[in-house]
């Protein structure tokens, strides 16, 4: 059994200290793990989330860990509000060095119940804002001569899981977006990578899986440990650091070998 590392056992990346980091969907689950990871590295973290209570609780928890993260409540499907919020933050504190496009929603659905309105809502929730967040931070990264965009994909479409057709459509598209951004922005020394998490044990995921279902997932993994948000954060920290300076345009699986 592979147990999660304690905070004092985790890698430290000096290149992340003081970096300006923007994380979407940072209030809970994987996003909260990523927020904590960057705070522990001494980065200046801003995160967006629609859930105010969870986000404010996270800020309070991390206030003694490192530089306190800044939370802004935001509905990411409102692209004009997203663009305005990012520009205001840049105007106030300077360009971002790192963007973590994490936010998404994996509500279950059947093909038969999908309406055009639901289609638009799911694509807005799981894909559209990633592009416009990247577009918004790009000019500042270009001016700095460096930047990193980390997109969160999903193992779900690689396994063709049931009940997730629109979510999987978006997550497949995110891998294409990642590669396109890498090519388009590489000349400006901006890297674009994608993390593909397996099934991560979060309160949200526990609403979908019984203990028996969790056991089935672990049994299908090559490694029998249970993934937690820290495992995804560890990959995000490495990919965002200068240690990964020539890594771009690809996907990196953190799934314990789930097949």
XYZ file of N, CA and C in Angstrom:
777
model
N 0.847 -1.195 0.000
C 0.000 0.000 0.000
C 0.883 1.247 0.000
N 0.573 2.190 -0.903
C 1.322 3.438 -0.992
C 0.561 4.512 -0.223
N 1.101 4.945 0.906
C 0.442 5.938 1.736
C 0.792 7.346 1.259
N -0.140 8.303 1.392
C 0.170 9.695 1.017
C 1.344 10.231 1.830
N 2.137 11.094 1.197
C 3.255 11.714 1.906
C 2.748 12.769 2.873
N 3.468 12.963 3.952
C 3.183 14.081 4.838
C 3.767 15.345 4.221
N 3.348 16.506 4.720
C 3.778 17.768 4.111
C 5.289 17.946 4.167
N 5.938 17.442 5.220
C 7.382 17.627 5.326
C 8.168 16.641 4.475
N 7.480 15.698 3.826
C 8.149 14.754 2.933
C 8.040 15.174 1.470
N 7.240 16.175 1.191
C 6.984 16.554 -0.197
C 8.100 17.431 -0.766
N 8.202 17.397 -2.090
C 9.237 18.158 -2.777
C 9.021 19.659 -2.614
N 10.127 20.380 -2.578
C 10.100 21.840 -2.548
C 10.713 22.349 -3.844
N 10.000 23.277 -4.505
C 10.474 23.839 -5.771
C 10.782 25.324 -5.562
N 12.041 25.669 -5.385
C 12.385 27.077 -5.156
C 11.890 28.008 -6.260
N 11.770 27.488 -7.481
C 11.343 28.333 -8.598
C 9.883 28.775 -8.477
N 9.114 28.137 -7.600
C 7.708 28.514 -7.432
C 7.500 29.604 -6.384
N 8.495 29.842 -5.553
C 8.343 30.833 -4.489
C 8.113 32.219 -5.080
N 7.052 32.856 -4.626
C 6.729 34.199 -5.087
C 6.007 34.263 -6.420
N 5.827 33.139 -7.095
C 5.152 33.163 -8.389
C 3.671 33.493 -8.217
N 3.149 34.214 -9.196
C 1.724 34.573 -9.216
C 0.952 33.437 -9.879
N 0.055 32.816 -9.116
C -0.659 31.630 -9.570
C -2.155 31.881 -9.515
N -2.853 31.546 -10.601
C -4.308 31.633 -10.652
C -4.870 30.232 -10.820
N -5.791 29.848 -9.929
C -6.373 28.514 -9.943
C -7.890 28.640 -10.018
N -8.514 27.975 -10.981
C -9.970 27.979 -11.067
C -10.528 26.774 -10.323
N -11.684 26.972 -9.682
C -12.293 25.883 -8.929
C -11.437 25.431 -7.765
N -10.872 26.380 -7.040
C -9.910 26.056 -5.995
C -10.483 25.864 -4.608
N -11.796 25.927 -4.453
C -12.376 25.929 -3.123
C -12.526 24.587 -2.457
N -12.516 23.508 -3.233
C -12.719 22.185 -2.652
C -12.106 21.125 -3.550
N -12.065 19.893 -3.051
C -11.616 18.765 -3.851
C -10.200 18.904 -4.362
N -9.979 18.502 -5.612
C -8.649 18.579 -6.223
C -8.146 20.015 -6.211
N -9.023 20.963 -6.515
C -8.615 22.360 -6.561
C -8.067 22.851 -5.246
N -8.704 22.465 -4.144
C -8.217 22.872 -2.828
C -6.848 22.273 -2.548
N -6.643 21.032 -2.971
C -5.328 20.414 -2.804
C -4.252 21.161 -3.576
N -4.598 21.639 -4.770
C -3.638 22.393 -5.584
C -3.366 23.756 -4.956
N -4.413 24.422 -4.468
C -4.218 25.699 -3.778
C -3.257 25.517 -2.613
N -3.501 24.520 -1.780
C -2.631 24.282 -0.630
C -1.196 23.988 -1.063
N -1.041 23.196 -2.119
C 0.295 22.865 -2.587
C 1.099 24.089 -2.972
N 0.474 25.008 -3.711
C 1.196 26.216 -4.126
C 1.435 27.159 -2.949
N 0.490 27.236 -2.022
C 0.697 28.062 -0.824
C 1.908 27.552 -0.056
N 2.030 26.259 0.095
C 3.166 25.675 0.826
C 4.491 25.938 0.119
N 4.454 26.198 -1.189
C 5.664 26.524 -1.932
C 6.028 28.000 -1.814
N 5.174 28.783 -1.150
C 5.443 30.216 -1.011
C 4.972 31.035 -2.192
N 4.083 30.465 -3.013
C 3.552 31.194 -4.161
C 2.456 32.162 -3.727
N 2.191 33.142 -4.567
C 1.091 34.079 -4.341
C -0.123 33.561 -5.106
N -1.041 32.967 -4.384
C -2.143 32.223 -4.999
C -3.442 33.013 -4.980
N -4.077 33.076 -6.136
C -5.444 33.570 -6.268
C -6.282 32.418 -6.787
N -7.473 32.230 -6.227
C -8.333 31.194 -6.790
C -9.763 31.675 -6.903
N -10.409 31.186 -7.964
C -11.821 31.467 -8.224
C -12.644 30.245 -7.843
N -13.829 30.476 -7.328
C -14.770 29.389 -7.072
C -16.144 30.005 -6.881
N -17.159 29.214 -7.142
C -18.525 29.702 -6.938
C -19.004 29.443 -5.520
N -18.338 28.492 -4.827
C -18.752 28.083 -3.481
C -18.049 28.948 -2.437
N -18.758 29.888 -1.865
C -18.140 30.860 -0.968
C -17.722 30.247 0.364
N -18.598 29.472 0.995
C -18.310 28.951 2.333
C -17.085 28.046 2.333
N -17.028 27.101 1.392
C -15.876 26.194 1.310
C -14.590 26.975 1.056
N -14.676 27.967 0.190
C -13.490 28.736 -0.187
C -12.971 29.574 0.976
N -13.867 30.215 1.679
C -13.445 31.034 2.821
C -12.863 30.160 3.929
N -13.416 28.964 4.116
C -12.874 28.037 5.112
C -11.461 27.603 4.723
N -11.234 27.393 3.429
C -9.900 27.006 2.957
C -8.895 28.126 3.212
N -9.276 29.353 2.920
C -8.387 30.494 3.163
C -8.010 30.570 4.633
N -8.990 30.384 5.498
C -8.731 30.440 6.938
C -7.778 29.327 7.364
N -7.970 28.153 6.814
C -7.117 27.014 7.154
C -5.674 27.238 6.737
N -5.488 27.873 5.579
C -4.138 28.029 5.018
C -3.439 29.305 5.477
N -4.093 30.116 6.259
C -3.516 31.406 6.656
C -2.233 31.254 7.463
N -2.052 30.118 8.116
C -0.846 29.892 8.912
C 0.168 28.993 8.206
N -0.149 28.597 6.971
C 0.711 27.662 6.233
C 1.739 28.390 5.381
N 1.318 29.475 4.762
C 2.180 30.242 3.858
C 1.475 31.537 3.522
N 1.892 32.203 2.443
C 1.199 33.429 2.036
C -0.286 33.146 1.839
N -1.139 33.874 2.516
C -2.575 33.592 2.460
C -3.091 33.714 1.031
N -3.818 32.706 0.539
C -4.378 32.810 -0.811
C -5.500 33.832 -0.852
N -5.730 34.389 -2.024
C -6.818 35.334 -2.223
C -7.941 34.632 -2.963
N -9.136 34.665 -2.389
C -10.301 34.032 -3.007
C -11.222 35.076 -3.596
N -11.706 34.806 -4.801
C -12.725 35.654 -5.421
C -13.856 34.765 -5.902
N -15.061 35.045 -5.429
C -16.218 34.274 -5.874
C -16.542 34.650 -7.315
N -16.724 33.632 -8.157
C -16.925 33.900 -9.576
C -17.635 32.727 -10.237
N -18.589 33.039 -11.078
C -19.232 32.041 -11.935
C -18.460 32.006 -13.242
N -17.723 30.944 -13.466
C -16.828 30.871 -14.619
C -17.555 30.750 -15.946
N -18.853 30.457 -15.899
C -19.597 30.417 -17.156
C -19.933 31.828 -17.655
N -19.710 32.822 -16.828
C -19.889 34.225 -17.227
C -18.526 34.717 -17.736
N -18.309 34.588 -19.015
C -16.985 34.858 -19.589
C -16.600 36.324 -19.430
N -17.546 37.229 -19.599
C -17.231 38.654 -19.431
C -16.754 38.931 -18.012
N -17.396 38.322 -17.025
C -16.983 38.505 -15.632
C -15.617 37.882 -15.380
N -15.373 36.723 -15.976
C -14.069 36.067 -15.853
C -12.963 36.948 -16.424
N -13.172 37.459 -17.614
C -12.165 38.313 -18.248
C -11.922 39.574 -17.437
N -13.005 40.172 -16.941
C -12.865 41.405 -16.156
C -12.130 41.143 -14.851
N -12.438 40.018 -14.198
C -11.788 39.695 -12.926
C -10.292 39.480 -13.112
N -9.925 38.756 -14.158
C -8.504 38.504 -14.405
C -7.775 39.802 -14.713
N -8.380 40.655 -15.535
C -7.730 41.913 -15.888
C -7.565 42.814 -14.671
N -8.565 42.853 -13.791
C -8.461 43.664 -12.578
C -7.329 43.172 -11.675
N -7.197 41.850 -11.580
C -6.125 41.277 -10.752
C -4.754 41.580 -11.345
N -4.654 41.533 -12.649
C -3.384 41.853 -13.313
C -3.052 43.333 -13.139
N -4.055 44.179 -13.317
C -3.827 45.614 -13.162
C -3.376 45.953 -11.737
N -3.923 45.228 -10.756
C -3.628 45.531 -9.357
C -2.294 44.964 -8.894
N -1.938 43.769 -9.384
C -0.779 43.066 -8.813
C 0.214 42.501 -9.824
N -0.038 42.721 -11.099
C 0.896 42.232 -12.100
C 0.443 40.937 -12.749
N 1.130 40.565 -13.799
C 0.762 39.397 -14.605
C 0.908 38.104 -13.812
N 0.127 37.125 -14.208
C 0.247 35.794 -13.615
C 1.365 35.011 -14.291
N 2.041 34.201 -13.504
C 3.072 33.305 -14.025
C 2.508 31.937 -14.374
N 1.472 31.531 -13.641
C 0.952 30.175 -13.766
C -0.574 30.228 -13.721
N -1.213 29.516 -14.644
C -2.661 29.333 -14.640
C -2.957 27.849 -14.495
N -3.774 27.507 -13.506
C -4.232 26.132 -13.345
C -5.721 26.104 -13.671
N -6.072 25.571 -14.831
C -7.468 25.445 -15.251
C -8.030 24.150 -14.680
N -8.595 24.242 -13.483
C -9.045 23.049 -12.771
C -10.562 22.880 -12.753
N -11.321 23.967 -12.765
C -12.756 23.903 -12.495
C -13.501 23.036 -13.506
N -14.478 22.292 -13.005
C -15.332 21.472 -13.845
C -16.442 20.860 -13.014
N -17.340 20.155 -13.684
C -18.471 19.534 -12.992
C -18.846 18.251 -13.733
N -18.813 17.141 -13.001
C -19.045 15.834 -13.627
C -20.420 15.266 -13.312
N -21.451 16.115 -13.316
C -22.808 15.618 -13.119
C -23.129 14.521 -14.131
N -23.823 13.492 -13.659
C -24.176 12.370 -14.523
C -25.417 12.688 -15.355
N -25.488 12.062 -16.532
C -26.631 12.265 -17.414
C -26.678 11.133 -18.435
N -27.854 10.907 -18.988
C -27.979 9.978 -20.111
C -27.997 10.781 -21.408
N -27.711 10.125 -22.500
C -27.750 10.800 -23.799
C -29.168 11.288 -24.100
N -30.150 10.487 -23.733
C -31.534 10.804 -24.068
C -32.031 12.081 -23.397
N -31.538 12.390 -22.218
C -32.056 13.557 -21.494
C -31.329 14.849 -21.827
N -30.313 14.807 -22.687
C -29.568 16.018 -23.026
C -30.382 16.902 -23.962
N -30.619 18.124 -23.538
C -31.245 19.136 -24.386
C -30.167 20.080 -24.903
N -30.544 20.933 -25.839
C -29.574 21.898 -26.343
C -29.107 22.830 -25.225
N -30.031 23.213 -24.366
C -29.665 24.101 -23.251
C -28.692 23.416 -22.302
N -28.916 22.134 -22.020
C -28.014 21.403 -21.123
C -26.643 21.213 -21.775
N -26.649 20.945 -23.084
C -25.389 20.845 -23.833
C -24.578 22.128 -23.664
N -25.206 23.264 -23.896
C -24.511 24.543 -23.778
C -24.004 24.753 -22.353
N -24.806 24.405 -21.372
C -24.410 24.578 -19.979
C -23.207 23.727 -19.631
N -23.205 22.477 -20.066
C -22.088 21.574 -19.737
C -20.800 21.994 -20.437
N -20.889 22.430 -21.695
C -19.682 22.879 -22.381
C -19.166 24.179 -21.794
N -20.076 25.054 -21.364
C -19.652 26.289 -20.700
C -18.986 25.987 -19.364
N -19.502 24.997 -18.658
C -19.001 24.652 -17.332
C -17.659 23.927 -17.387
N -17.458 23.109 -18.419
C -16.306 22.199 -18.436
C -15.254 22.482 -19.492
N -15.509 23.442 -20.389
C -14.539 23.669 -21.469
C -14.315 25.145 -21.804
N -15.373 25.882 -22.031
C -15.262 27.232 -22.595
C -14.367 28.150 -21.765
N -14.533 28.138 -20.437
C -13.782 29.071 -19.591
C -12.287 28.784 -19.585
N -11.885 27.539 -19.874
C -10.451 27.229 -19.904
C -9.756 28.047 -20.989
N -10.391 28.095 -22.169
C -9.800 28.851 -23.273
C -9.712 30.338 -22.930
N -10.798 30.897 -22.403
C -10.816 32.339 -22.170
C -9.953 32.740 -20.976
N -9.790 31.858 -19.999
C -8.843 32.144 -18.919
C -7.422 32.179 -19.475
N -7.098 31.201 -20.330
C -5.769 31.184 -20.948
C -5.553 32.422 -21.812
N -6.553 32.771 -22.591
C -6.449 33.960 -23.447
C -6.204 35.212 -22.610
N -6.828 35.279 -21.438
C -6.729 36.465 -20.593
C -5.367 36.613 -19.920
N -4.726 35.493 -19.565
C -3.409 35.592 -18.905
C -2.260 35.643 -19.902
N -2.519 35.298 -21.145
C -1.477 35.233 -22.171
C -0.667 36.510 -22.356
N -1.301 37.679 -22.503
C -0.511 38.885 -22.761
C 0.525 39.157 -21.673
N 0.126 38.982 -20.418
C 1.069 39.204 -19.329
C 2.205 38.209 -19.323
N 1.899 36.954 -19.635
C 2.942 35.940 -19.716
C 3.909 36.241 -20.856
N 3.369 36.670 -21.974
C 4.228 37.024 -23.110
C 5.153 38.182 -22.740
N 4.609 39.172 -22.030
C 5.430 40.320 -21.623
C 6.535 39.894 -20.672
N 6.247 38.917 -19.813
C 7.258 38.406 -18.882
C 8.281 37.508 -19.564
N 7.885 36.955 -20.709
C 8.779 36.037 -21.420
C 8.714 34.618 -20.904
N 7.672 34.282 -20.150
C 7.520 32.923 -19.626
C 6.141 32.769 -19.014
N 5.687 31.523 -18.941
C 4.409 31.227 -18.300
C 4.096 29.758 -18.421
N 3.169 29.310 -17.591
C 2.750 27.908 -17.605
C 1.236 27.846 -17.485
N 0.616 27.052 -18.352
C -0.818 26.779 -18.288
C -0.988 25.291 -18.049
N -1.626 24.947 -16.947
C -1.869 23.545 -16.603
C -3.368 23.306 -16.665
N -3.807 22.445 -17.577
C -5.212 22.111 -17.727
C -5.496 20.760 -17.069
N -6.650 20.638 -16.446
C -7.049 19.380 -15.832
C -7.972 18.612 -16.765
N -7.515 17.422 -17.167
C -8.338 16.532 -17.973
C -9.044 15.525 -17.091
N -9.262 14.324 -17.612
C -9.934 13.283 -16.838
C -9.676 11.914 -17.457
N -9.516 10.924 -16.594
C -9.391 9.544 -17.047
C -10.688 9.039 -17.652
N -11.813 9.716 -17.359
C -13.136 9.175 -17.696
C -13.299 8.874 -19.182
N -12.828 9.788 -20.048
C -13.040 9.540 -21.466
C -12.076 8.501 -22.011
N -10.935 8.339 -21.377
C -10.008 7.282 -21.791
C -10.574 5.901 -21.461
N -11.421 5.825 -20.428
C -12.037 4.561 -20.032
C -13.460 4.419 -20.579
N -13.999 5.502 -21.166
C -15.372 5.498 -21.676
C -16.361 5.080 -20.586
N -16.325 5.795 -19.463
C -17.232 5.500 -18.369
C -18.656 5.919 -18.733
N -19.627 5.303 -18.091
C -21.026 5.579 -18.406
C -21.525 6.847 -17.721
N -22.535 7.460 -18.340
C -23.238 8.570 -17.726
C -22.514 9.898 -17.756
N -21.494 10.027 -18.616
C -20.658 11.228 -18.608
C -20.349 11.731 -20.025
N -21.265 11.546 -20.938
C -20.967 11.832 -22.352
C -20.495 13.266 -22.577
N -21.192 14.247 -22.030
C -20.809 15.637 -22.280
C -19.539 16.008 -21.519
N -19.404 15.524 -20.296
C -18.184 15.754 -19.519
C -16.983 15.176 -20.251
N -17.134 13.956 -20.764
C -16.023 13.311 -21.466
C -15.709 14.008 -22.783
N -16.724 14.535 -23.449
C -16.490 15.305 -24.671
C -15.606 16.515 -24.368
N -15.912 17.203 -23.276
C -15.125 18.372 -22.879
C -13.714 17.984 -22.475
N -13.585 16.910 -21.725
C -12.267 16.515 -21.246
C -11.377 16.035 -22.383
N -11.958 15.404 -23.380
C -11.176 15.036 -24.571
C -10.716 16.300 -25.307
N -11.606 17.278 -25.400
C -11.264 18.535 -26.074
C -10.165 19.282 -25.339
N -10.125 19.168 -24.020
C -9.101 19.862 -23.236
C -7.709 19.369 -23.618
N -7.568 18.096 -23.918
C -6.259 17.600 -24.337
C -5.861 18.194 -25.693
N -6.838 18.369 -26.581
C -6.551 19.037 -27.850
C -6.197 20.493 -27.650
N -6.923 21.172 -26.769
C -6.628 22.569 -26.450
C -5.215 22.701 -25.894
N -4.841 21.788 -25.024
C -3.500 21.817 -24.421
C -2.419 21.768 -25.487
N -2.565 20.882 -26.427
C -1.543 20.733 -27.474
C -1.504 21.948 -28.392
N -2.675 22.486 -28.701
C -2.723 23.672 -29.553
C -2.073 24.867 -28.879
N -2.374 25.080 -27.602
C -1.760 26.193 -26.874
C -0.240 26.030 -26.804
N 0.214 24.787 -26.622
C 1.658 24.550 -26.556
C 2.340 24.983 -27.851
N 1.736 24.653 -28.973
C 2.317 25.031 -30.265
C 2.237 26.535 -30.493
N 1.074 27.123 -30.215
C 0.863 28.540 -30.489
C 1.713 29.442 -29.589
N 1.958 29.004 -28.352
C 2.598 29.864 -27.366
C 4.039 29.489 -27.055
N 4.501 28.394 -27.615
C 5.859 27.950 -27.312
C 6.920 28.968 -27.677
N 6.711 29.708 -28.756
C 7.677 30.722 -29.169
C 7.821 31.851 -28.166
N 6.826 31.994 -27.299
C 6.884 33.004 -26.235
C 7.313 32.401 -24.902
N 7.809 31.171 -24.957
C 8.280 30.470 -23.750
C 7.151 30.238 -22.749
N 5.950 30.017 -23.270
C 4.797 29.667 -22.442
C 4.499 28.193 -22.656
N 4.490 27.440 -21.576
C 4.259 26.003 -21.657
C 2.786 25.687 -21.383
N 2.285 24.628 -22.010
C 0.907 24.186 -21.824
C 0.909 22.672 -21.648
N 0.386 22.223 -20.509
C 0.383 20.785 -20.199
C -0.973 20.397 -19.626
N -1.231 19.101 -19.588
C -2.500 18.595 -19.098
C -2.262 17.472 -18.096
N -2.942 17.541 -16.967
C -2.915 16.462 -15.985
C -4.201 15.655 -16.134
N -4.063 14.344 -16.197
C -5.209 13.447 -16.330
C -5.359 12.654 -15.031
N -6.213 13.123 -14.121
C -6.383 12.397 -12.868
C -7.211 11.133 -13.058
N -6.940 10.134 -12.226
C -7.823 8.987 -12.123
C -8.974 9.329 -11.195
N -9.476 8.349 -10.464
C -10.556 8.613 -9.522
C -9.961 9.063 -8.196
N -10.177 10.325 -7.872
C -9.581 10.933 -6.683
C -10.617 10.970 -5.568
N -10.210 10.566 -4.391
C -11.138 10.489 -3.256
C -11.409 11.888 -2.707
N -12.556 12.434 -3.075
C -13.009 13.735 -2.583
C -14.449 13.575 -2.100
N -14.950 14.514 -1.294
C -16.348 14.423 -0.870
C -17.318 14.324 -2.037
N -17.024 15.016 -3.133
C -17.920 14.954 -4.292
C -17.924 13.565 -4.911
N -16.747 12.978 -5.059
C -16.694 11.647 -5.667
C -17.365 10.595 -4.794
N -17.324 10.789 -3.488
C -17.937 9.812 -2.590
C -19.455 9.764 -2.745
N -20.051 10.816 -3.313
C -21.501 10.788 -3.530
C -21.871 9.879 -4.698
N -20.874 9.561 -5.544
C -21.148 8.705 -6.697
C -20.798 7.241 -6.433
N -19.914 6.986 -5.474
C -19.390 5.629 -5.303
C -19.665 5.080 -3.906
N -20.153 3.862 -3.855
C -20.280 3.134 -2.600
C -18.918 2.583 -2.221
N -18.742 2.114 -0.985
C -17.474 1.447 -0.634
C -17.140 0.301 -1.575
N -18.174 -0.411 -2.025
C -17.942 -1.504 -2.969
C -17.453 -0.963 -4.319
N -18.017 0.162 -4.731
C -17.578 0.778 -5.978
C -16.146 1.275 -5.892
N -15.796 1.856 -4.756
C -14.411 2.283 -4.552
C -13.461 1.101 -4.626
N -13.864 -0.006 -4.023
C -13.023 -1.208 -4.031
C -12.822 -1.720 -5.452
N -13.846 -1.615 -6.287
C -13.728 -2.040 -7.686
C -12.715 -1.177 -8.428
N -12.736 0.132 -8.159
C -11.785 1.037 -8.810
C -10.358 0.686 -8.399
N -10.129 0.536 -7.102
C -8.788 0.212 -6.613
C -8.323 -1.114 -7.187
N -9.227 -2.068 -7.287
C -8.871 -3.374 -7.839
C -8.453 -3.273 -9.303
N -9.020 -2.286 -10.030
C -8.675 -2.102 -11.444
C -7.383 -1.312 -11.637
N -6.866 -0.721 -10.557
C -5.606 0.026 -10.626
C -4.419 -0.927 -10.524
N -3.326 -0.553 -11.193
C -2.087 -1.337 -11.035
C -1.525 -1.161 -9.627
N -1.602 0.064 -9.111
C -1.209 0.348 -7.733
C -2.467 0.458 -6.896
N -2.447 -0.106 -5.702
C -3.678 -0.272 -4.941
C -3.965 0.845 -3.948
N -3.197 1.934 -3.973
C -3.489 3.065 -3.098
C -4.676 3.857 -3.603
N -5.270 4.650 -2.730
C -6.411 5.492 -3.096
C -5.903 6.900 -3.369
N -6.148 7.385 -4.578
C -5.708 8.724 -4.943
C -6.414 9.780 -4.114
N -5.664 10.813 -3.712
C -6.209 11.957 -2.969
C -5.747 13.232 -3.677
N -6.364 14.391 -3.352
C -5.982 15.632 -4.046
C -4.495 15.947 -4.015
N -3.805 15.614 -2.937
C -2.368 15.883 -2.857
C -1.591 15.213 -3.989
N -2.074 14.065 -4.453
C -1.378 13.362 -5.530
C -1.448 14.141 -6.836
N -2.571 14.778 -7.080
C -2.715 15.595 -8.288
C -1.931 16.893 -8.128
N -1.976 17.464 -6.921
C -1.215 18.686 -6.658
C 0.268 18.471 -6.866
N 0.770 17.305 -6.490
C 2.202 17.026 -6.652
C 2.615 17.117 -8.113
N 1.792 16.595 -9.005
C 2.093 16.683 -10.432
C 1.989 18.127 -10.924
N 0.974 18.849 -10.446
C 0.808 20.244 -10.858
C 2.003 21.088 -10.451
N 2.512 20.874 -9.237
C 3.656 21.641 -8.756
C 4.883 21.374 -9.610
N 5.137 20.114 -9.908
C 6.294 19.787 -10.743
C 6.168 20.413 -12.129
N 5.015 20.238 -12.769
C 4.841 20.741 -14.129
C 4.909 22.256 -14.197
N 4.492 22.931 -13.122
C 4.534 24.397 -13.094
C 5.910 24.936 -12.757
N 6.771 24.104 -12.210
C 8.086 24.555 -11.762
C 9.083 24.615 -12.916
N 10.209 25.267 -12.666
C 11.263 25.343 -13.675
C 11.951 24.000 -13.894
N 11.748 23.050 -12.983
C 12.275 21.702 -13.195
C 11.683 21.080 -14.451
N 10.502 21.543 -14.849
C 9.819 21.029 -16.040
C 9.944 22.003 -17.206
N 11.039 22.726 -17.280
C 11.189 23.856 -18.197
C 11.015 23.500 -19.675
N 11.284 22.254 -20.061
C 11.137 21.853 -21.455
C 10.037 20.813 -21.640
N 9.083 20.818 -20.726
C 7.936 19.915 -20.830
C 6.715 20.722 -21.256
N 6.147 20.352 -22.384
C 4.950 21.048 -22.877
C 4.233 20.172 -23.894
N 2.931 20.448 -24.084
C 2.173 19.834 -25.160
C 1.705 18.412 -24.929
N 1.812 17.914 -23.715
C 1.446 16.513 -23.482
C 0.570 16.351 -22.250
N 0.063 15.118 -22.077
C -0.792 14.766 -20.955
C 0.003 13.895 -19.988
N -0.265 14.063 -18.715
C 0.429 13.297 -17.676
C -0.620 12.668 -16.748
N -0.653 11.340 -16.754
C -1.660 10.599 -16.006
C -1.239 10.424 -14.550
N -2.173 10.691 -13.651
C -1.999 10.387 -12.230
C -3.216 9.543 -11.870
N -3.136 8.245 -12.139
C -4.321 7.388 -12.020
C -4.048 6.034 -11.377
N -2.842 5.876 -10.832
C -2.450 4.597 -10.223
C -2.537 3.438 -11.207
N -2.487 3.761 -12.500
C -2.541 2.701 -13.516
C -3.920 2.087 -13.652
N -4.970 2.944 -13.625
C -6.354 2.442 -13.710
C -6.648 2.006 -15.151
N -6.986 0.754 -15.320
C -7.256 0.201 -16.653
C -8.500 -0.662 -16.636
